[in-house]
Amino acid sequence: MHRLIALMISLFALTQSARAAQITSFSLENGMDVVVLEDHRAPVVSHMVWYRVGAADEPVGKSGIAHFLEHLLFKGTDDMEAGEFSATVARNGGSDNAFTSWDYTAYFQRIAADRLGLMMRMEADRMRDLEMTENDVRTERDVILEERGQRVDSNPGSLFSEQMRAAQYLNHPYSIPIIGWRHEMEQLNRDDAFSFYQRYYAPNNAILIVAGDVYPDDVRRLAIENYGPLLPTLDLPDRMRPQEPPQLSERRLSYSDPRVAQPYVTRSYLAPERDSGDQIQAAKLEMLAALLGGSGATSVLGQKLQFESKQAIYTSAFYGGTSLDDTTFGLVMVPTPDVSLEDAEVALDQAIAEFMDEGVDSEQFARIKMQLRASRIYGEDNIESLARRYGAALSSGLTIADIEAWPDILQSVSEQDVMDAARAIFDVNKAVTGWVMPPKGNGATQ
């Protein structure tokens, strides 16, 4: 068994070397970073601009402004009418969109490789020459409020997640939802948007990632031609954020909503993120999450709670290490209808306690390492996914060297490393525990 796994990992490694995109990086004189992921298997290109600014960088009282500005960038510039950007992309057979997180905002197009210069010209135009009318602002403010209504206010799980984050982060702006608090979103105006835009949307605060059927020299020439003339922001602020104080006792939430169809219990812990040059602790937590909650059929929590005691219909463990500041490690258990949330929490605690006593199953650990290596290799086949991986990491404080080293760091994690990470993270006094349920009398066991 071990020899077979080792052989498969070796074959995967050889395949990875053959498939991996060629990576080139350079910077323009105005401070814009450029990364080229060269892959000639299809005549298409993914063009992405990532700004090192997100919801956690917003001014106090202006929650949602980063996401609001993302919407407004699809309005006009001094050279383009409102909506012309996306219409031009579609007319040339491509697609485009954007997204906002706590640590970054990104804009992307997927299009035929020979249209790359056009994409750069339009993206450079809206980096510095955005125009918006008061009507644009009113319209898009209504759009984001409606988006909040559909995605958050009408979804009890989303509402609860907001409350969990607010309890997890007492001082850090990760406590604020990306979309914003409704009462603050309603007050966002044109001046707010322009102030945020002029402060953060600059070439020296941006990363250009071009992935696909391109050559680095061509990308460099086009980048210099289109982005090179843009002036940098000389007083660009450092990303200094308030950090969390020590947590001294467990925090608990109980959320009741008639729209909850299935009660569940969840627990999260503040956890270290991937740090540039020092990713080992994050790698240990990544492996711990995979062991505890990767697959219901083979994970520790799935085996103990879904198959052995049959107290759960779903279990999971999660960790997101790509973050500028401290992130979270979490556990979730959805109990069977005859198990109360109180009993579910006891069972979850017992499963973790048993894992701490038993340690890591060697065969399962080897299998997970193989699966992680395989998933990374398969990810090379999707050039847009690869570009997103690089963009998210680079805009969260990591380097290309960190990104390239990550798979090997994961493989270097030992069973003892995982147990050390578990002992460090599982402290109930540093946890946030939540119950989600329908109101009493709705027929659910609580």
Short mmCIF file of C-alpha atoms in Angstrom, two decimals:
data_model
loop_
_atom_site.label_atom_id
_atom_site.label_comp_id
_atom_site.label_asym_id
_atom_site.label_seq_id
_atom_site.Cartn_x
_atom_site.Cartn_y
_atom_site.Cartn_z
CA MET A 1 0.00 0.00 0.00
CA HIS A 2 2.71 2.50 1.00
CA ARG A 3 4.83 1.60 -2.04
CA LEU A 4 1.82 2.10 -4.34
CA ILE A 5 1.07 5.51 -2.83
CA ALA A 6 4.73 6.54 -3.11
CA LEU A 7 4.80 5.44 -6.76
CA MET A 8 1.64 7.37 -7.57
CA ILE A 9 3.00 10.50 -5.89
CA SER A 10 6.19 10.20 -7.94
CA LEU A 11 4.21 9.84 -11.16
CA PHE A 12 2.07 12.83 -10.21
CA ALA A 13 5.21 14.87 -9.55
CA LEU A 14 6.58 14.05 -13.00
CA THR A 15 3.25 14.95 -14.56
CA GLN A 16 3.21 18.22 -12.65
CA SER A 17 6.63 19.19 -14.00
CA ALA A 18 5.42 18.51 -17.54
CA ARG A 19 2.17 20.42 -17.19
CA ALA A 20 3.09 23.38 -15.04
CA ALA A 21 2.72 26.81 -16.62
CA GLN A 22 5.92 28.75 -17.20
CA ILE A 23 6.05 31.70 -14.81
CA THR A 24 7.65 35.07 -15.51
CA SER A 25 7.41 38.19 -13.36
CA PHE A 26 8.57 41.79 -13.60
CA SER A 27 7.55 45.27 -12.48
CA LEU A 28 6.81 48.42 -14.45
CA GLU A 29 8.54 51.68 -13.60
CA ASN A 30 5.31 53.00 -12.00
CA GLY A 31 5.33 50.13 -9.49
CA MET A 32 2.80 47.81 -11.11
CA ASP A 33 3.71 44.13 -10.62
CA VAL A 34 3.19 41.77 -13.56
CA VAL A 35 3.02 37.97 -13.53
CA VAL A 36 2.82 35.91 -16.73
CA LEU A 37 1.63 32.31 -16.58
CA GLU A 38 2.50 30.96 -20.01
CA ASP A 39 0.40 28.04 -21.28
CA HIS A 40 -0.09 27.48 -25.01
CA ARG A 41 -2.57 24.60 -24.94
CA ALA A 42 -5.49 26.80 -26.02
CA PRO A 43 -5.58 30.16 -27.88
CA VAL A 44 -7.18 32.01 -24.97
CA VAL A 45 -5.94 34.30 -22.24
CA SER A 46 -7.08 35.31 -18.77
CA HIS A 47 -6.31 38.95 -18.01
CA MET A 48 -6.64 39.92 -14.35
CA VAL A 49 -5.91 43.05 -12.34
CA TRP A 50 -5.78 42.61 -8.57
CA TYR A 51 -5.77 45.61 -6.24
CA ARG A 52 -4.24 45.25 -2.79
CA VAL A 53 -7.33 46.63 -1.11
CA GLY A 54 -10.51 45.03 0.15
CA ALA A 55 -13.27 45.27 2.70
CA ALA A 56 -10.80 45.19 5.62
CA ASP A 57 -9.19 48.41 4.35
CA GLU A 58 -12.38 50.50 4.35
CA PRO A 59 -12.76 53.70 6.39
CA VAL A 60 -14.70 53.30 9.63
CA GLY A 61 -18.42 53.71 9.00
CA LYS A 62 -18.12 53.07 5.24
CA SER A 63 -18.57 49.30 5.18
CA GLY A 64 -19.28 47.94 1.72
CA ILE A 65 -17.44 50.73 -0.12
CA ALA A 66 -14.85 48.34 -1.65
CA HIS A 67 -17.59 46.14 -3.11
CA PHE A 68 -19.65 49.21 -4.11
CA LEU A 69 -16.68 50.61 -6.04
CA GLU A 70 -16.24 47.26 -7.77
CA HIS A 71 -19.74 47.74 -9.20
CA LEU A 72 -19.09 51.34 -10.17
CA LEU A 73 -16.00 50.43 -12.20
CA PHE A 74 -18.35 49.01 -14.82
CA LYS A 75 -19.71 52.50 -15.40
CA GLY A 76 -18.07 55.00 -17.71
CA THR A 77 -14.63 56.57 -18.02
CA ASP A 78 -13.39 59.59 -19.94
CA ASP A 79 -13.16 57.31 -23.01
CA MET A 80 -15.93 54.75 -22.49
CA GLU A 81 -19.67 55.02 -21.92
CA ALA A 82 -21.33 53.22 -19.02
CA GLY A 83 -21.54 49.52 -19.86
CA GLU A 84 -19.21 49.83 -22.84
CA PHE A 85 -16.44 47.83 -21.15
CA SER A 86 -18.44 44.61 -20.76
CA ALA A 87 -20.21 45.11 -24.08
CA THR A 88 -16.85 45.32 -25.85
CA VAL A 89 -15.61 42.16 -24.13
CA ALA A 90 -18.77 40.28 -25.14
CA ARG A 91 -18.61 41.59 -28.71
CA ASN A 92 -15.11 40.14 -28.97
CA GLY A 93 -16.28 36.74 -27.78
CA GLY A 94 -15.07 37.02 -24.18
CA SER A 95 -16.48 37.22 -20.69
CA ASP A 96 -15.65 39.48 -17.76
CA ASN A 97 -16.47 40.02 -14.12
CA ALA A 98 -15.02 41.13 -10.78
CA PHE A 99 -15.02 40.14 -7.11
CA THR A 100 -14.15 41.63 -3.73
CA SER A 101 -12.72 40.00 -0.61
CA TRP A 102 -11.42 41.35 2.68
CA ASP A 103 -7.87 41.64 1.33
CA TYR A 104 -8.26 42.33 -2.39
CA THR A 105 -10.48 43.41 -5.27
CA ALA A 106 -9.97 41.79 -8.69
CA TYR A 107 -11.20 42.38 -12.24
CA PHE A 108 -10.82 39.81 -15.00
CA GLN A 109 -11.56 38.96 -18.60
CA ARG A 110 -11.28 35.66 -20.45
CA ILE A 111 -10.85 36.22 -24.16
CA ALA A 112 -9.02 35.19 -27.34
CA ALA A 113 -5.28 35.75 -26.94
CA ASP A 114 -5.10 38.24 -29.82
CA ARG A 115 -7.46 40.58 -27.91
CA LEU A 116 -5.13 41.00 -24.94
CA GLY A 117 -4.01 44.49 -25.95
CA LEU A 118 -7.62 45.68 -26.10
CA MET A 119 -8.28 44.33 -22.59
CA MET A 120 -5.23 46.11 -21.23
CA ARG A 121 -6.22 49.38 -22.85
CA MET A 122 -9.70 49.33 -21.33
CA GLU A 123 -8.56 48.14 -17.89
CA ALA A 124 -5.86 50.81 -17.75
CA ASP A 125 -8.46 53.41 -18.69
CA ARG A 126 -10.70 52.61 -15.74
CA MET A 127 -7.76 52.31 -13.32
CA ARG A 128 -7.29 56.08 -13.34
CA ASP A 129 -10.06 57.74 -15.38
CA LEU A 130 -13.31 56.48 -13.87
CA GLU A 131 -16.32 58.75 -14.20
CA MET A 132 -19.64 58.30 -12.40
CA THR A 133 -22.77 60.38 -12.25
CA GLU A 134 -25.00 60.80 -9.23
CA ASN A 135 -27.52 58.62 -11.06
CA ASP A 136 -24.86 55.89 -11.49
CA VAL A 137 -24.24 55.96 -7.75
CA ARG A 138 -27.93 55.81 -6.83
CA THR A 139 -28.56 52.96 -9.25
CA GLU A 140 -25.64 50.83 -8.11
CA ARG A 141 -26.35 51.52 -4.45
CA ASP A 142 -29.81 50.07 -5.01
CA VAL A 143 -28.18 47.09 -6.75
CA ILE A 144 -25.85 46.27 -3.85
CA LEU A 145 -28.67 46.71 -1.33
CA GLU A 146 -30.77 44.28 -3.35
CA GLU A 147 -27.79 41.93 -3.51
CA ARG A 148 -27.52 42.04 0.26
CA GLY A 149 -31.24 41.34 0.53
CA GLN A 150 -31.01 38.27 -1.70
CA ARG A 151 -27.71 36.80 -0.52
CA VAL A 152 -27.66 37.71 3.16
CA ASP A 153 -30.89 39.05 4.64
CA SER A 154 -32.99 36.25 3.14
CA ASN A 155 -30.49 33.54 4.12
CA PRO A 156 -30.34 32.57 7.81
CA GLY A 157 -26.99 30.83 7.34
CA SER A 158 -25.46 34.00 5.93
CA LEU A 159 -26.92 36.14 8.71
CA PHE A 160 -25.51 33.76 11.30
CA SER A 161 -22.09 33.75 9.61
CA GLU A 162 -21.99 37.54 9.96
CA GLN A 163 -22.69 37.24 13.66
CA MET A 164 -20.03 34.53 14.05
CA ARG A 165 -17.38 36.72 12.42
CA ALA A 166 -18.40 39.69 14.54
CA ALA A 167 -17.92 37.52 17.64
CA GLN A 168 -14.65 36.05 16.33
CA TYR A 169 -13.03 39.40 15.57
CA LEU A 170 -13.59 41.98 18.30
CA ASN A 171 -11.06 44.49 16.99
CA HIS A 172 -9.98 43.48 13.49
CA PRO A 173 -12.01 44.64 10.45
CA TYR A 174 -12.44 41.04 9.28
CA SER A 175 -15.49 41.28 11.55
CA ILE A 176 -17.23 43.50 8.97
CA PRO A 177 -19.08 41.79 6.09
CA ILE A 178 -17.62 42.31 2.63
CA ILE A 179 -20.94 43.47 1.28
CA GLY A 180 -21.30 45.87 4.22
CA TRP A 181 -23.78 46.52 7.00
CA ARG A 182 -27.08 47.63 5.49
CA HIS A 183 -27.41 50.86 7.52
CA GLU A 184 -23.96 51.98 6.33
CA MET A 185 -24.48 50.83 2.73
CA GLU A 186 -27.56 53.04 2.53
CA GLN A 187 -25.41 56.11 3.21
CA LEU A 188 -22.62 55.45 0.67
CA ASN A 189 -22.30 58.29 -1.83
CA ARG A 190 -20.32 59.52 -4.81
CA ASP A 191 -17.71 61.29 -2.67
CA ASP A 192 -17.13 58.11 -0.66
CA ALA A 193 -16.59 56.10 -3.84
CA PHE A 194 -14.24 58.61 -5.47
CA SER A 195 -12.23 59.04 -2.28
CA PHE A 196 -11.68 55.28 -1.99
CA TYR A 197 -10.95 55.01 -5.73
CA GLN A 198 -8.39 57.79 -5.81
CA ARG A 199 -6.68 56.49 -2.67
CA TYR A 200 -6.24 52.86 -3.68
CA TYR A 201 -6.70 52.37 -7.44
CA ALA A 202 -3.19 52.96 -8.72
CA PRO A 203 -0.60 50.97 -10.66
CA ASN A 204 1.69 50.71 -7.63
CA ASN A 205 -1.17 49.09 -5.69
CA ALA A 206 -2.02 46.60 -8.44
CA ILE A 207 -0.90 43.21 -9.70
CA LEU A 208 -1.43 42.30 -13.35
CA ILE A 209 -1.72 38.58 -14.02
CA VAL A 210 -1.86 37.35 -17.59
CA ALA A 211 -2.34 33.60 -18.02
CA GLY A 212 -2.68 31.53 -21.16
CA ASP A 213 -1.47 31.60 -24.76
CA VAL A 214 0.99 34.47 -24.41
CA TYR A 215 4.72 35.14 -24.45
CA PRO A 216 6.36 37.20 -21.67
CA ASP A 217 8.00 39.66 -24.06
CA ASP A 218 4.66 40.41 -25.71
CA VAL A 219 3.00 40.90 -22.33
CA ARG A 220 5.79 43.21 -21.22
CA ARG A 221 5.46 45.31 -24.38
CA LEU A 222 1.68 45.60 -24.06
CA ALA A 223 1.87 46.32 -20.32
CA ILE A 224 4.40 49.11 -20.83
CA GLU A 225 2.30 50.55 -23.65
CA ASN A 226 -1.02 50.49 -21.76
CA TYR A 227 -0.27 50.56 -18.03
CA GLY A 228 3.16 52.18 -18.15
CA PRO A 229 1.92 55.78 -18.65
CA LEU A 230 -0.27 55.67 -15.52
CA LEU A 231 1.07 57.73 -12.62
CA PRO A 232 1.54 55.97 -9.28
CA THR A 233 0.03 57.17 -6.02
CA LEU A 234 2.99 58.53 -4.09
CA ASP A 235 1.33 58.62 -0.67
CA LEU A 236 -0.16 55.13 -0.85
CA PRO A 237 -0.92 54.13 2.77
CA ASP A 238 0.57 51.04 4.38
CA ARG A 239 -1.88 48.25 5.17
CA MET A 240 -1.81 48.78 8.91
CA ARG A 241 -4.79 47.15 10.61
CA PRO A 242 -5.81 46.83 14.26
CA GLN A 243 -5.09 43.34 15.56
CA GLU A 244 -7.02 41.08 17.93
CA PRO A 245 -6.46 41.18 21.70
CA PRO A 246 -5.95 37.84 23.47
CA GLN A 247 -9.18 35.84 23.81
CA LEU A 248 -9.62 34.79 27.43
CA SER A 249 -12.91 32.89 27.38
CA GLU A 250 -15.19 31.03 25.01
CA ARG A 251 -17.76 33.06 23.09
CA ARG A 252 -21.13 31.47 22.34
CA LEU A 253 -24.00 32.34 20.02
CA SER A 254 -27.44 30.86 19.60
CA TYR A 255 -29.34 31.90 16.48
CA SER A 256 -32.99 31.03 15.90
CA ASP A 257 -34.79 31.65 12.61
CA PRO A 258 -37.99 30.09 11.22
CA ARG A 259 -36.28 29.70 7.83
CA VAL A 260 -33.69 27.24 9.24
CA ALA A 261 -34.43 23.86 7.71
CA GLN A 262 -31.61 21.93 9.37
CA PRO A 263 -30.07 22.83 12.77
CA TYR A 264 -26.30 22.65 13.10
CA VAL A 265 -23.47 23.41 15.50
CA THR A 266 -20.24 25.12 14.47
CA ARG A 267 -17.08 26.16 16.24
CA SER A 268 -14.24 28.36 15.03
CA TYR A 269 -10.85 29.33 16.38
CA LEU A 270 -8.58 32.22 15.46
CA ALA A 271 -5.67 30.72 13.51
CA PRO A 272 -2.43 31.93 11.91
CA GLU A 273 -2.42 32.68 8.20
CA ARG A 274 0.21 31.76 5.62
CA ASP A 275 3.12 34.12 6.20
CA SER A 276 5.71 34.92 3.57
CA GLY A 277 8.81 32.86 4.20
CA ASP A 278 7.17 30.95 7.06
CA GLN A 279 4.22 28.85 5.87
CA ILE A 280 4.79 25.72 7.94
CA GLN A 281 2.21 26.45 10.64
CA ALA A 282 -0.42 27.10 7.99
CA ALA A 283 0.54 23.87 6.23
CA LYS A 284 0.02 21.93 9.47
CA LEU A 285 -3.46 23.41 9.84
CA GLU A 286 -4.27 22.68 6.20
CA MET A 287 -3.40 19.02 6.76
CA LEU A 288 -5.34 18.95 10.05
CA ALA A 289 -8.47 20.27 8.31
CA ALA A 290 -8.11 17.69 5.54
CA LEU A 291 -7.75 14.87 8.06
CA LEU A 292 -10.66 15.91 10.24
CA GLY A 293 -13.18 16.95 7.63
CA GLY A 294 -12.06 16.35 4.07
CA SER A 295 -14.36 13.54 2.93
CA GLY A 296 -17.36 12.32 4.90
CA ALA A 297 -16.51 8.74 4.00
CA THR A 298 -12.87 8.82 5.10
CA SER A 299 -12.33 11.83 7.39
CA VAL A 300 -11.99 11.52 11.15
CA LEU A 301 -15.21 13.39 11.91
CA GLY A 302 -17.10 11.65 9.12
CA GLN A 303 -16.05 8.19 10.29
CA LYS A 304 -16.76 8.84 13.95
CA LEU A 305 -19.98 10.87 13.71
CA GLN A 306 -21.60 9.88 10.42
CA PHE A 307 -20.72 6.18 10.20
CA GLU A 308 -19.87 4.89 13.67
CA SER A 309 -22.22 6.72 16.06
CA LYS A 310 -24.58 7.83 13.24
CA GLN A 311 -25.23 11.11 15.07
CA ALA A 312 -24.49 13.35 12.11
CA ILE A 313 -25.63 13.67 8.51
CA TYR A 314 -22.78 16.03 7.66
CA THR A 315 -19.45 17.03 9.19
CA SER A 316 -16.67 19.30 8.04
CA ALA A 317 -13.47 21.05 9.07
CA PHE A 318 -12.24 24.16 7.30
CA TYR A 319 -9.21 26.41 7.19
CA GLY A 320 -8.39 29.27 4.81
CA GLY A 321 -4.75 30.22 5.12
CA THR A 322 -4.55 32.73 2.26
CA SER A 323 -5.15 35.85 4.32
CA LEU A 324 -3.23 39.01 5.13
CA ASP A 325 -3.97 38.69 8.86
CA ASP A 326 -5.11 35.95 11.26
CA THR A 327 -7.73 33.66 9.75
CA THR A 328 -9.97 30.94 11.25
CA PHE A 329 -10.02 27.17 11.69
CA GLY A 330 -13.50 25.73 12.06
CA LEU A 331 -15.63 22.64 12.63
CA VAL A 332 -19.23 21.97 11.59
CA MET A 333 -21.66 19.21 12.54
CA VAL A 334 -25.20 18.80 11.22
CA PRO A 335 -26.86 16.26 13.55
CA THR A 336 -29.47 13.69 12.60
CA PRO A 337 -33.06 14.79 13.41
CA ASP A 338 -33.18 12.80 16.67
CA VAL A 339 -29.98 14.37 18.07
CA SER A 340 -30.23 17.69 19.93
CA LEU A 341 -27.69 20.45 19.36
CA GLU A 342 -26.52 20.01 22.94
CA ASP A 343 -25.84 16.32 22.32
CA ALA A 344 -24.30 17.14 18.94
CA GLU A 345 -21.81 19.49 20.54
CA VAL A 346 -20.92 16.85 23.14
CA ALA A 347 -20.41 14.30 20.36
CA LEU A 348 -18.25 16.70 18.37
CA ASP A 349 -16.08 17.39 21.41
CA GLN A 350 -15.80 13.66 22.07
CA ALA A 351 -14.72 12.96 18.49
CA ILE A 352 -11.97 15.58 18.74
CA ALA A 353 -10.87 14.21 22.13
CA GLU A 354 -10.63 10.70 20.68
CA PHE A 355 -8.57 12.00 17.77
CA MET A 356 -6.20 13.70 20.20
CA ASP A 357 -5.76 10.39 22.05
CA GLU A 358 -5.49 8.15 18.97
CA GLY A 359 -3.31 10.36 16.79
CA VAL A 360 -3.08 10.34 13.01
CA ASP A 361 -3.85 7.23 10.97
CA SER A 362 -0.76 6.74 8.81
CA GLU A 363 -2.52 5.30 5.76
CA GLN A 364 -5.14 8.03 5.77
CA PHE A 365 -2.40 10.65 6.11
CA ALA A 366 -0.51 9.25 3.11
CA ARG A 367 -3.72 9.14 1.08
CA ILE A 368 -4.51 12.77 1.87
CA LYS A 369 -1.03 13.86 0.86
CA MET A 370 -1.48 12.09 -2.46
CA GLN A 371 -4.89 13.69 -2.97
CA LEU A 372 -3.54 17.16 -2.23
CA ARG A 373 -0.71 16.68 -4.70
CA ALA A 374 -3.13 15.38 -7.32
CA SER A 375 -5.55 18.28 -6.84
CA ARG A 376 -2.71 20.75 -7.35
CA ILE A 377 -1.71 19.01 -10.55
CA TYR A 378 -5.25 18.94 -11.89
CA GLY A 379 -5.51 22.62 -11.02
CA GLU A 380 -2.76 23.31 -13.57
CA ASP A 381 -5.24 22.32 -16.30
CA ASN A 382 -7.43 25.33 -15.47
CA ILE A 383 -5.35 28.38 -16.28
CA GLU A 384 -7.94 30.79 -14.87
CA SER A 385 -7.99 28.90 -11.56
CA LEU A 386 -4.19 29.03 -11.51
CA ALA A 387 -4.25 32.80 -12.14
CA ARG A 388 -6.68 33.24 -9.24
CA ARG A 389 -4.46 31.21 -6.95
CA TYR A 390 -1.51 33.47 -7.72
CA GLY A 391 -3.55 36.66 -7.53
CA ALA A 392 -5.13 35.86 -4.16
CA ALA A 393 -1.78 34.86 -2.65
CA LEU A 394 0.20 37.81 -4.00
CA SER A 395 -2.40 40.36 -2.92
CA SER A 396 -2.44 38.78 0.54
CA GLY A 397 1.23 39.34 1.21
CA LEU A 398 2.82 36.18 -0.22
CA THR A 399 5.46 35.99 -2.95
CA ILE A 400 5.85 33.85 -6.05
CA ALA A 401 8.51 31.88 -4.18
CA ASP A 402 6.00 31.23 -1.38
CA ILE A 403 3.36 30.03 -3.86
CA GLU A 404 5.79 27.70 -5.61
CA ALA A 405 7.07 26.31 -2.30
CA TRP A 406 3.61 25.64 -0.84
CA PRO A 407 2.99 22.14 -2.33
CA ASP A 408 6.35 20.87 -1.05
CA ILE A 409 5.75 22.43 2.37
CA LEU A 410 2.44 20.58 2.58
CA GLN A 411 4.16 17.33 1.68
CA SER A 412 6.81 17.94 4.37
CA VAL A 413 4.24 18.04 7.19
CA SER A 414 4.57 15.04 9.51
CA GLU A 415 2.00 13.25 11.64
CA GLN A 416 3.60 14.79 14.72
CA ASP A 417 3.29 18.24 13.12
CA VAL A 418 -0.44 17.74 12.72
CA MET A 419 -0.89 16.71 16.33
CA ASP A 420 1.18 19.69 17.50
CA ALA A 421 -1.08 21.98 15.47
CA ALA A 422 -4.19 20.34 16.92
CA ARG A 423 -2.96 20.82 20.48
CA ALA A 424 -2.24 24.47 19.75
CA ILE A 425 -5.57 25.24 18.08
CA PHE A 426 -8.11 23.27 20.15
CA ASP A 427 -8.49 25.49 23.20
CA VAL A 428 -12.16 26.04 24.06
CA ASN A 429 -11.29 29.29 25.80
CA LYS A 430 -10.21 30.61 22.41
CA ALA A 431 -13.24 29.34 20.51
CA VAL A 432 -16.49 30.79 19.19
CA THR A 433 -19.29 28.21 19.33
CA GLY A 434 -22.61 28.70 17.60
CA TRP A 435 -25.93 26.92 17.39
CA VAL A 436 -28.30 27.54 14.47
CA MET A 437 -31.87 26.31 14.80
CA PRO A 438 -35.51 27.02 14.00
CA PRO A 439 -37.65 28.50 16.80
CA LYS A 440 -38.85 26.09 19.47
CA GLY A 441 -42.04 24.37 18.49
CA ASN A 442 -41.09 24.02 14.81
CA GLY A 443 -40.58 20.30 15.20
CA ALA A 444 -36.78 20.30 15.39
CA THR A 445 -34.82 18.77 18.25
CA GLN A 446 -32.75 21.40 20.06
#
